[in-house]
Short mmCIF file of C-alpha atoms in Angstrom, two decimals:
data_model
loop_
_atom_site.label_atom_id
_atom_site.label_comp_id
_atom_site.label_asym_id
_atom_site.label_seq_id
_atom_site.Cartn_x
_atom_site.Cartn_y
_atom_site.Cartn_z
CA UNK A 1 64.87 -64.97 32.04
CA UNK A 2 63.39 -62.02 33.84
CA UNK A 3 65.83 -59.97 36.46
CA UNK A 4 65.81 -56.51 38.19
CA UNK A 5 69.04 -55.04 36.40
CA UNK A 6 70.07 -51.73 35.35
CA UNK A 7 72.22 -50.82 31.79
CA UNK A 8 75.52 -48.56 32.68
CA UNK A 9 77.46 -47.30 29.70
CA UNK A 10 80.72 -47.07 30.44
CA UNK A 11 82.89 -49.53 33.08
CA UNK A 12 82.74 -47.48 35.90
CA UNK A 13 83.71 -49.11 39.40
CA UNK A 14 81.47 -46.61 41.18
CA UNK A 15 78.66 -46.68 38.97
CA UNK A 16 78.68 -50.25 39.05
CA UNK A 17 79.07 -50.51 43.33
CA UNK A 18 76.07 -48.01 43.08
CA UNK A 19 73.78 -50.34 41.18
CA UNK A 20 74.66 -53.33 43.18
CA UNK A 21 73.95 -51.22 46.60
CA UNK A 22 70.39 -50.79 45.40
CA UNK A 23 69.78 -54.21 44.81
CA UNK A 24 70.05 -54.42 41.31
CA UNK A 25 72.30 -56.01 38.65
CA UNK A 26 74.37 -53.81 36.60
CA UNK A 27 74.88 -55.23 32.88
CA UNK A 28 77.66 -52.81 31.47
CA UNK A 29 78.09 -51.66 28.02
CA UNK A 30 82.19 -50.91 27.39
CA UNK A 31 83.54 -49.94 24.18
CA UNK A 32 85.72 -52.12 22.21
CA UNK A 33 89.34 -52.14 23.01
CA UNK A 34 88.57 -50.36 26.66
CA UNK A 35 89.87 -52.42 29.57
CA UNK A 36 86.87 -53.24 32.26
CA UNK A 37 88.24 -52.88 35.88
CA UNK A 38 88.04 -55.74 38.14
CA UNK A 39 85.42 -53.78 39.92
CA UNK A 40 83.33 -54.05 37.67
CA UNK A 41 83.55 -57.40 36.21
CA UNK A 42 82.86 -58.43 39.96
CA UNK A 43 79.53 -56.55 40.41
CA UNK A 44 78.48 -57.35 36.30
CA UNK A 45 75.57 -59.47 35.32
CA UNK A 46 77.37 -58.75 31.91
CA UNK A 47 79.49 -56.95 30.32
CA UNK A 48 78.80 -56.49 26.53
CA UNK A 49 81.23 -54.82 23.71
CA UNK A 50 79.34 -51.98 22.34
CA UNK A 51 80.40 -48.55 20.71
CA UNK A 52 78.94 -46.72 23.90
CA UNK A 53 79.00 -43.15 21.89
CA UNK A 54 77.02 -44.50 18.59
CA UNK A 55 73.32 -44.75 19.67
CA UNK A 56 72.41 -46.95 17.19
CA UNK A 57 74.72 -49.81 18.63
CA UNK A 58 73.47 -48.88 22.03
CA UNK A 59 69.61 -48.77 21.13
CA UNK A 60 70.43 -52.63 19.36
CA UNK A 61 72.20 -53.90 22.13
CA UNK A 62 69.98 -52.95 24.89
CA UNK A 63 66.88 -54.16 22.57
CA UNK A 64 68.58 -57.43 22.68
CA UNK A 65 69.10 -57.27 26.74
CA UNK A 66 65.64 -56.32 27.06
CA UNK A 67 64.11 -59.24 25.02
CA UNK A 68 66.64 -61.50 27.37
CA UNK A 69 66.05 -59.84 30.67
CA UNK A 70 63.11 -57.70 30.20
CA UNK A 71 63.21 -53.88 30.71
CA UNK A 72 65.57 -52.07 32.88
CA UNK A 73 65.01 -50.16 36.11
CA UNK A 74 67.41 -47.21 34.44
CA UNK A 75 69.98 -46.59 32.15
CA UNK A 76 72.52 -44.54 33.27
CA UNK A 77 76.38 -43.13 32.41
CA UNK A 78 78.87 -41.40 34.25
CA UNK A 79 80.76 -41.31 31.16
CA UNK A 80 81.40 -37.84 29.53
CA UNK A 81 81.11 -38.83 26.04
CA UNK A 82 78.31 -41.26 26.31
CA UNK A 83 76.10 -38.86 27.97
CA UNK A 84 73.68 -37.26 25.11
CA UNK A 85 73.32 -41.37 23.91
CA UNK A 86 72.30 -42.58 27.12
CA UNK A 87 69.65 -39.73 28.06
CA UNK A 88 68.05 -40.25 24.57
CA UNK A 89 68.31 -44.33 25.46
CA UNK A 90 66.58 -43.83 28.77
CA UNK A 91 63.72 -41.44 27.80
CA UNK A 92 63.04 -43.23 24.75
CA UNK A 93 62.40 -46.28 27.36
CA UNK A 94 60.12 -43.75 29.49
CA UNK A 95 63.09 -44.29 32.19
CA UNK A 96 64.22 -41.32 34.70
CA UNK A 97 66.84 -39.26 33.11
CA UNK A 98 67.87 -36.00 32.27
CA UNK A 99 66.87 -34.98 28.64
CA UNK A 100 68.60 -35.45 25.89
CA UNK A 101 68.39 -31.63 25.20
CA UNK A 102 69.43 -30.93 28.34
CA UNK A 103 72.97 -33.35 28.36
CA UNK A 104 73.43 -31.76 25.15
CA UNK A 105 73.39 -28.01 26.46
CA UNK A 106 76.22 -29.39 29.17
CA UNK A 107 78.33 -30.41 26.73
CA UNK A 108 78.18 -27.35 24.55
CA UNK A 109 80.12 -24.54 26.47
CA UNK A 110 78.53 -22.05 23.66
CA UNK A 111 75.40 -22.89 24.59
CA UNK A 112 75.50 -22.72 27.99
CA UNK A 113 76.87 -19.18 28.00
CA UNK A 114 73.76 -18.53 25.60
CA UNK A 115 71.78 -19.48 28.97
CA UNK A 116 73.19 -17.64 30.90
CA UNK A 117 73.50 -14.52 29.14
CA UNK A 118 70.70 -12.48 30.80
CA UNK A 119 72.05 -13.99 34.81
CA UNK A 120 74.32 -12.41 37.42
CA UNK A 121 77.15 -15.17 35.85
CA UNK A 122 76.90 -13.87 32.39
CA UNK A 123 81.10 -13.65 30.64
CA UNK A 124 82.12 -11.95 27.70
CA UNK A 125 82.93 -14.79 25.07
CA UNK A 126 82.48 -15.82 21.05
CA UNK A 127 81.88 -19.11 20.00
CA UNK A 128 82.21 -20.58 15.97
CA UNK A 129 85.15 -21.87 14.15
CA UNK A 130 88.95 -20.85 14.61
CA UNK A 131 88.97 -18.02 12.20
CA UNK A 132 85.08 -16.88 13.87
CA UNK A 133 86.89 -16.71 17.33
CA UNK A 134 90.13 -15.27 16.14
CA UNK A 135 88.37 -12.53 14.57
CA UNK A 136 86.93 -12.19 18.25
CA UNK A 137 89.99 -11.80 19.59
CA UNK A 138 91.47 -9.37 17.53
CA UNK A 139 88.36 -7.16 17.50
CA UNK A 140 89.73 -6.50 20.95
CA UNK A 141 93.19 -4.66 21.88
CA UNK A 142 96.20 -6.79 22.07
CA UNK A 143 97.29 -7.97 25.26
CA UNK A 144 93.62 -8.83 26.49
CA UNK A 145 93.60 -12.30 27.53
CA UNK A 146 91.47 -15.01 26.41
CA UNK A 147 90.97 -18.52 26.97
CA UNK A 148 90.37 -20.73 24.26
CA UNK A 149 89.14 -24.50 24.17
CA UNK A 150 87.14 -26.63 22.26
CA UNK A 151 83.40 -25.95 22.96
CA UNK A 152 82.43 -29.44 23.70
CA UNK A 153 85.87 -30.32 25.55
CA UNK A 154 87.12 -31.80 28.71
CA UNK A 155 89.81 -33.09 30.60
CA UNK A 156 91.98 -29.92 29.48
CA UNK A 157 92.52 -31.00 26.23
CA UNK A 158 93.11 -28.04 23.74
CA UNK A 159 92.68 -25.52 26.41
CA UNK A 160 95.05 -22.33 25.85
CA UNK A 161 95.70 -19.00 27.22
CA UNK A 162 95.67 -15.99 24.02
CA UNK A 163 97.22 -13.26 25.97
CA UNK A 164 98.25 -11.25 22.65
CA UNK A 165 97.75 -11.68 18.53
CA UNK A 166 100.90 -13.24 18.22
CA UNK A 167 100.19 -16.26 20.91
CA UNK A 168 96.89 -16.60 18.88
CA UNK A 169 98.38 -16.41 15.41
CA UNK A 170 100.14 -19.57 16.85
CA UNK A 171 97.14 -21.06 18.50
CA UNK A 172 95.73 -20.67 14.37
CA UNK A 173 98.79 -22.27 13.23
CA UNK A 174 98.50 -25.27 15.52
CA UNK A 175 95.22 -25.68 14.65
CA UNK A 176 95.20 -25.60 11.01
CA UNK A 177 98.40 -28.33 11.01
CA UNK A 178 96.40 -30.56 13.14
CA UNK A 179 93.37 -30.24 10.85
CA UNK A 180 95.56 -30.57 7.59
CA UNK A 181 97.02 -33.72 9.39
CA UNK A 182 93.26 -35.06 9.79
CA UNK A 183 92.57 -34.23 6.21
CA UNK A 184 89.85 -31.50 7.37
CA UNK A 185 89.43 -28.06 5.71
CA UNK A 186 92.53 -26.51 7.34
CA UNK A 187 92.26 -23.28 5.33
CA UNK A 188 89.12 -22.51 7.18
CA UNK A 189 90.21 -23.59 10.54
CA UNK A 190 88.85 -27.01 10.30
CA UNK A 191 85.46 -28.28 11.05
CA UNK A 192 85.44 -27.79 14.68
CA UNK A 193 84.09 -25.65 17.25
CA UNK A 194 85.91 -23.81 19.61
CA UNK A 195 84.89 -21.20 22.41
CA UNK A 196 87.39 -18.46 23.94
CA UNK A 197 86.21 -16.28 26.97
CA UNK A 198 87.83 -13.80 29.00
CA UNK A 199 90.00 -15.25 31.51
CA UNK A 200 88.95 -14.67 34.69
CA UNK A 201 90.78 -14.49 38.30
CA UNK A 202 90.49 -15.83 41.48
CA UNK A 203 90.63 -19.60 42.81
CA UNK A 204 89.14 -22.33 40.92
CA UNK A 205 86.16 -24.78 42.32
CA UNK A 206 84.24 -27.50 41.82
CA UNK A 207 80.65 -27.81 42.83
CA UNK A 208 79.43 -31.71 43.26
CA UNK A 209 75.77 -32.38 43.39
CA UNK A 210 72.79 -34.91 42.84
CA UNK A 211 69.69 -33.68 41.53
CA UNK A 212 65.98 -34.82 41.41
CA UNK A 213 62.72 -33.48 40.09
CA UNK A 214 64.59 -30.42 39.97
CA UNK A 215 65.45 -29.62 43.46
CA UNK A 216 69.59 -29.38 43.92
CA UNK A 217 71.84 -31.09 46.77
CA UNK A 218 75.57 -29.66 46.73
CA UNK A 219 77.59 -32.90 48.31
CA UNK A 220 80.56 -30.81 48.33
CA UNK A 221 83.05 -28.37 46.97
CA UNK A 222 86.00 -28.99 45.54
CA UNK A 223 89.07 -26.75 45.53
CA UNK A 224 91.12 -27.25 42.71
CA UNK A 225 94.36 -26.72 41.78
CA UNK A 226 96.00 -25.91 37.93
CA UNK A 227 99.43 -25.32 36.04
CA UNK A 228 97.92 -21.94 35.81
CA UNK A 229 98.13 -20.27 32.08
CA UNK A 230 98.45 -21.59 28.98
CA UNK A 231 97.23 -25.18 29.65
CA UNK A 232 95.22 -24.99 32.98
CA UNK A 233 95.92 -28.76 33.74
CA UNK A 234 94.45 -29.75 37.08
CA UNK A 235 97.92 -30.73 39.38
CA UNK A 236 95.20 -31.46 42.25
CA UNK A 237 92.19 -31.22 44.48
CA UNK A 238 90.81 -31.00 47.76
CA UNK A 239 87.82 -31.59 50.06
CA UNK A 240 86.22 -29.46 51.39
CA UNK A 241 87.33 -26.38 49.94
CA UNK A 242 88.72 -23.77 52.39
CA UNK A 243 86.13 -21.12 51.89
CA UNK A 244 84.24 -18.95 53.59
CA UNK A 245 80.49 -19.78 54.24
CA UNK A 246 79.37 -16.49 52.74
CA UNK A 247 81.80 -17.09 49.05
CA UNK A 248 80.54 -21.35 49.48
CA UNK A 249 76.95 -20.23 49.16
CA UNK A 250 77.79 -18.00 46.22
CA UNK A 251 79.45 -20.96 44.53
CA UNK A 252 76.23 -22.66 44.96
CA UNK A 253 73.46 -20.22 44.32
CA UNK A 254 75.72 -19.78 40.86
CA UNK A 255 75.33 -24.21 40.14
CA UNK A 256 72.13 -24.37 41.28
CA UNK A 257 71.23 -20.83 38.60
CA UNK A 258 73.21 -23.17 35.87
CA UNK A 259 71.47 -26.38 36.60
CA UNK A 260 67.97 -24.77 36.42
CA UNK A 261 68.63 -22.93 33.05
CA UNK A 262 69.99 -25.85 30.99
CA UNK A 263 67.56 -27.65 32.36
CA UNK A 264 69.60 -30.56 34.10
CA UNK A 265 66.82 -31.69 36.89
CA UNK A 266 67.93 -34.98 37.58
CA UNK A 267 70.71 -37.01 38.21
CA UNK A 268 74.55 -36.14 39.03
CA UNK A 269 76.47 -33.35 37.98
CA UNK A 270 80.09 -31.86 38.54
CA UNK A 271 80.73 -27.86 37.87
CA UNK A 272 84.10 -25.68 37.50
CA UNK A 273 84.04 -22.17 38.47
CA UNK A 274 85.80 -19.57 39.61
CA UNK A 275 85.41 -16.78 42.38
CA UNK A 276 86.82 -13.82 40.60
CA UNK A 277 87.31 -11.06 43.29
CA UNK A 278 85.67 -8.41 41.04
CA UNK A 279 82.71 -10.59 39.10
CA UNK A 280 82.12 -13.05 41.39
CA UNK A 281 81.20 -16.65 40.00
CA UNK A 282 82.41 -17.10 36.79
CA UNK A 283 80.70 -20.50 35.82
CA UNK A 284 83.63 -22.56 33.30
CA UNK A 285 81.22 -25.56 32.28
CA UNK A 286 79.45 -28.02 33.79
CA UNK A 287 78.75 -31.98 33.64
CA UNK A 288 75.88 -34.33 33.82
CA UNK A 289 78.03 -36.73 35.32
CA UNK A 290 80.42 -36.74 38.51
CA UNK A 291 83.49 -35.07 38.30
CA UNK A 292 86.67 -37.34 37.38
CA UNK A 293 90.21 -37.01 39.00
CA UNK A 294 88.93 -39.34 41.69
CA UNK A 295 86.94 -36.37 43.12
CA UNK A 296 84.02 -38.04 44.11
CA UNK A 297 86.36 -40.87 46.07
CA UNK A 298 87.79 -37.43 47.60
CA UNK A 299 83.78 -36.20 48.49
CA UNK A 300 82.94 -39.62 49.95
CA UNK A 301 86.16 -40.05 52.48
CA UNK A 302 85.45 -36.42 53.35
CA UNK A 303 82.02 -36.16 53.84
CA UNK A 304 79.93 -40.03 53.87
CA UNK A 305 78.62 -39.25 50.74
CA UNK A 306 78.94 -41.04 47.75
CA UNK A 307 77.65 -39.24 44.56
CA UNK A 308 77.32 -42.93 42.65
CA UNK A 309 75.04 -44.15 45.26
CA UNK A 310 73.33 -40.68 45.81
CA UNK A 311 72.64 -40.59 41.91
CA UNK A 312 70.92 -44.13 41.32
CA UNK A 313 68.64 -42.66 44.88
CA UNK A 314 67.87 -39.74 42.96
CA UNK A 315 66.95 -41.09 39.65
CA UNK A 316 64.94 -44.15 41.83
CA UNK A 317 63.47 -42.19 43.63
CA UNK A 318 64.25 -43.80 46.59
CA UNK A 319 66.57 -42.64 49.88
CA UNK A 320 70.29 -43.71 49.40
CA UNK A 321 71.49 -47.16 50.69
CA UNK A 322 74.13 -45.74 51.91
CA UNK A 323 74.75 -43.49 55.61
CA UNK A 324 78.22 -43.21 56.50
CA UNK A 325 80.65 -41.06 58.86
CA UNK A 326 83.27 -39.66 56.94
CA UNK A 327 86.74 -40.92 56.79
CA UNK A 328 88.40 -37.77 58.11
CA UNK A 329 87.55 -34.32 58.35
CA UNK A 330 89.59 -33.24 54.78
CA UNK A 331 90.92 -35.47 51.71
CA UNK A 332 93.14 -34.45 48.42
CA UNK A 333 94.68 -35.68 45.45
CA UNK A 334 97.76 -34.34 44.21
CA UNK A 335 99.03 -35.70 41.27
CA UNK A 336 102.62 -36.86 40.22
CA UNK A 337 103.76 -34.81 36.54
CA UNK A 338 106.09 -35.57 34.22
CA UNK A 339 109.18 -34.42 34.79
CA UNK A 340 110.34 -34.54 30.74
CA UNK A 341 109.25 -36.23 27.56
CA UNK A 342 110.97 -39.25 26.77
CA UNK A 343 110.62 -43.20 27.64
CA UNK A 344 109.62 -43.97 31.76
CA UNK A 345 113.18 -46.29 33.00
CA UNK A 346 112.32 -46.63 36.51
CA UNK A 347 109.48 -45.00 39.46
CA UNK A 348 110.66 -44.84 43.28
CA UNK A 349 108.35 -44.03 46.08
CA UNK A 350 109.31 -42.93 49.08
CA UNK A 351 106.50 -44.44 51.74
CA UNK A 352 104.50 -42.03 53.66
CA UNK A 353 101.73 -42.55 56.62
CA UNK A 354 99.39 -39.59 55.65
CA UNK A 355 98.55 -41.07 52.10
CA UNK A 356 96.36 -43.25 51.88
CA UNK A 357 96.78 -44.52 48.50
CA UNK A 358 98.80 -44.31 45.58
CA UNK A 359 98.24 -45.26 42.09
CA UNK A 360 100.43 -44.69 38.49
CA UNK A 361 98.94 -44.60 35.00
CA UNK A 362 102.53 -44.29 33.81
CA UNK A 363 104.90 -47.73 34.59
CA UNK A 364 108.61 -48.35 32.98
CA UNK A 365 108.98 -48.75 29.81
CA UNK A 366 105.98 -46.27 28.62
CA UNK A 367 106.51 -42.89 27.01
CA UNK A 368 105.84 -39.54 28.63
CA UNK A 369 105.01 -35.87 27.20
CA UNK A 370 104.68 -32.44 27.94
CA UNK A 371 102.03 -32.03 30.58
CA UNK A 372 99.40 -30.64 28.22
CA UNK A 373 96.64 -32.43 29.33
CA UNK A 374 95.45 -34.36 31.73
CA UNK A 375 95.85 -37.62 29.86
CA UNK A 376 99.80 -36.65 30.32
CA UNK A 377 99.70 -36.97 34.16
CA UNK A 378 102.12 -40.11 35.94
CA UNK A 379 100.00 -40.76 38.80
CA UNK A 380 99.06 -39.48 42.15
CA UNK A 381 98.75 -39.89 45.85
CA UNK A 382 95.35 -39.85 47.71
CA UNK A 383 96.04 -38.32 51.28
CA UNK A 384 93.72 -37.73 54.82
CA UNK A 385 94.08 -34.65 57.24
CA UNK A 386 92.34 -32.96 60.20
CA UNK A 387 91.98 -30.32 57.16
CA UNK A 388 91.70 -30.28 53.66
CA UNK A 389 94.86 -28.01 53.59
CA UNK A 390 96.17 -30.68 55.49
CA UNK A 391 95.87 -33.20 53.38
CA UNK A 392 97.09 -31.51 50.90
CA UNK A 393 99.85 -30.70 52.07
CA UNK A 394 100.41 -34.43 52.31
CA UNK A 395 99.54 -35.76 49.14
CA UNK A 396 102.29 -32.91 47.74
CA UNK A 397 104.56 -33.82 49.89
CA UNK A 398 104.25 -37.17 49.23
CA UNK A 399 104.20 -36.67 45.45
CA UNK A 400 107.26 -34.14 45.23
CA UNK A 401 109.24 -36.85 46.56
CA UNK A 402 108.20 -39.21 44.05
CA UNK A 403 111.56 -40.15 41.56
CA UNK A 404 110.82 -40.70 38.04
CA UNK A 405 113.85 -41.78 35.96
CA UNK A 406 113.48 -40.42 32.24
CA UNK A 407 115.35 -41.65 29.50
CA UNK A 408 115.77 -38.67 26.78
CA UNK A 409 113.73 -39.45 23.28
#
């Protein structure tokens, strides 16, 4: 059996609608044990079971779909941690992708501060194991504030603010229990690799873009909004960001310097900076992949565009299959916390006409924790406005008012 069909790594609804729009069949690797939305079993050929981070699983199981359906048109993820297995998939098929290098570079924070060393959007940082960085730290005075994180993190997991020696002494602490815990070397900070950086000011953005053969297309900007210092967990977003012209073109001269020195010349990308009133651009990290959060959902009802589609164009070759007027002027997300640790008893909603829709990761009878990531988040509310402030104010309204019943631990 011969078919035009595409392999997607990860069950994602967009990726999958994205395929299908182009006129191909999307057979979609999942991992073991990870749901597959109804989305996506809708526009599947196939879904097979596959560790979609182990490439030797992934090289077998698309051999075998290629002796069944013959080669693919692409191979493609817009799943973080399957990113450096599907770029060394597709080239090794001769398919459009970005490198393998190159997906690597974006998902090594140290190594993308390497690149960007001798650029306008150069930071002060150190990069190595616990004890390598805390010896960073304290060859500095205390009370200078840092911001450490794993270097090949995301979603806010293990980000924290060090704003003196005794806040990192803890951070060391922490880390050496969990690494003792996961029977690592936890007298030399463990085996991984972390990255702290001076914390910068300012508002924090989100630059959204397609690439191909090298040349950039911002979709959109994103503004975004955090708990602020320690954990920097994103509360919510907007579209279009209320900027300036003049400090929007900044934002993308800085992705467009980032994408061209790692290398990243094709396909999507999603990346965090922010506009620090003295240095400018400060460049956080950046993606090969679209930004989660529901972001690009926020950059399609705001703008027409949808990043999915625009990436499959990009990597094809081809012009998108999509042209449509945007939704409303400004869309947001604003995202429902938990109010305490302990076990979920009941959710009330109190209906509202601006949103447009809600949805809850969190339903009764299921645990919550301290918000320190964004895996800890209840829910959130999707909202419309004649701005983006507008719709934000909205979806926060809308998600203030949500009532989450907590019963103590």
């Amino acid at each position: 059996m011969t078919m035009t069909w595409m392999c997607l790594l990860g069950p994602s609804p967009g990726g999958a609608r994205a395929i299908a729009l182009h006129g191909h069949r999307p057979v979609v690797l999942v991992t073991p044990g990870v749901a597959v939305p109804r989305e996506v079993a809708e526009h599947a050929e196939r879904v097979v079971f596959c560790p979609i981070t182990d490439h030797d699983a992934v090289r077998a199981a698309v051999g075998r779909l290629i002796a069944e359906f013959g080669p693919p048109r692409l191979v493609l993820s817009f799943t973080e941690y399957a990113q450096e297995v599907c770029a060394r998939i597709a080239t090794g098929l001769g398919l459009p992708s970005v490198s393998p290098a190159a997906a690597a570079r974006a998902r090594d924070k140290a190594a993308m501060r390497r690149l960007l060393a001798d650029t306008p959007y150069a930071w002060r940082y150190a990069a190595g194991s616990a004890d390598e960085v805390a010896a960073a730290v304290r060859g500095e005075p205390d009370g200078v504030c840092w911001i450490v994180k794993p270097a090949d993190g995301a979603g806010s997991i293990g980000v924290s603010a060090l704003r003196s020696y005794a806040e990192l002494a803890r951070w060391q602490a922490g880390v050496a229990a969990a690494a003792g815990a996961e029977g690592t070397a936890a007298a030399g900070g463990g085996s991984s690799r972390y990255i702290v950086e001076h914390r910068a000011d300012g508002p924090e953005f989100s630059v959204e873009a397609v690439s191909a053969a090298g040349r950039h297309t911002v979709l959109a900007i994103t503004a975004k909004q955090t708990t602020g210092s320690p954990g920097f967990v994103e509360t919510g977003h907007m579209v279009p960001a209320p900027l300036a012209e003049s400090d929007a073109e900044r934002l993308r001269e800085a992705v467009r310097c980032v994408l061209d020195r790692l290398e990243i010349g094709s396909g999507a990308s999603h990346t965090e900076l922010r506009l620090d009133p003295v240095h400018g651009p400060v460049v956080i990290e950046t993606h090969t992949r679209v930004g989660g959060d529901c972001i690009p959902e926020l950059v399609e009802l705001a703008t027409g565009q949808d990043q999915y589609e625009r990436t499959v164009a990009a990597l094809l070759g081809t012009a998108p299959a999509l042209t449509a007027a945007p939704a409303a002027p400004g869309a947001a997300i604003s995202f429902v916390l938990p109010p305490a640790c302990g076990t979920l008893t009941a959710v009330a909603v109190t209906p509202a006409d601006d949103v447009l829709r809600w949805s809850f990761d969190r339903v009764p009878g299921e645990r919550l924790s301290d918000l320190d990531s964004s895996e800890d988040r209840v829910g959130y509310a999707i909202a419309l406005g004649r701005t983006a402030v507008e719709a934000m104010e909205s979806a926060a309204k809308a998600t203030a008012g949500v009532y989450l019943q907590v019963a103590a631990p």
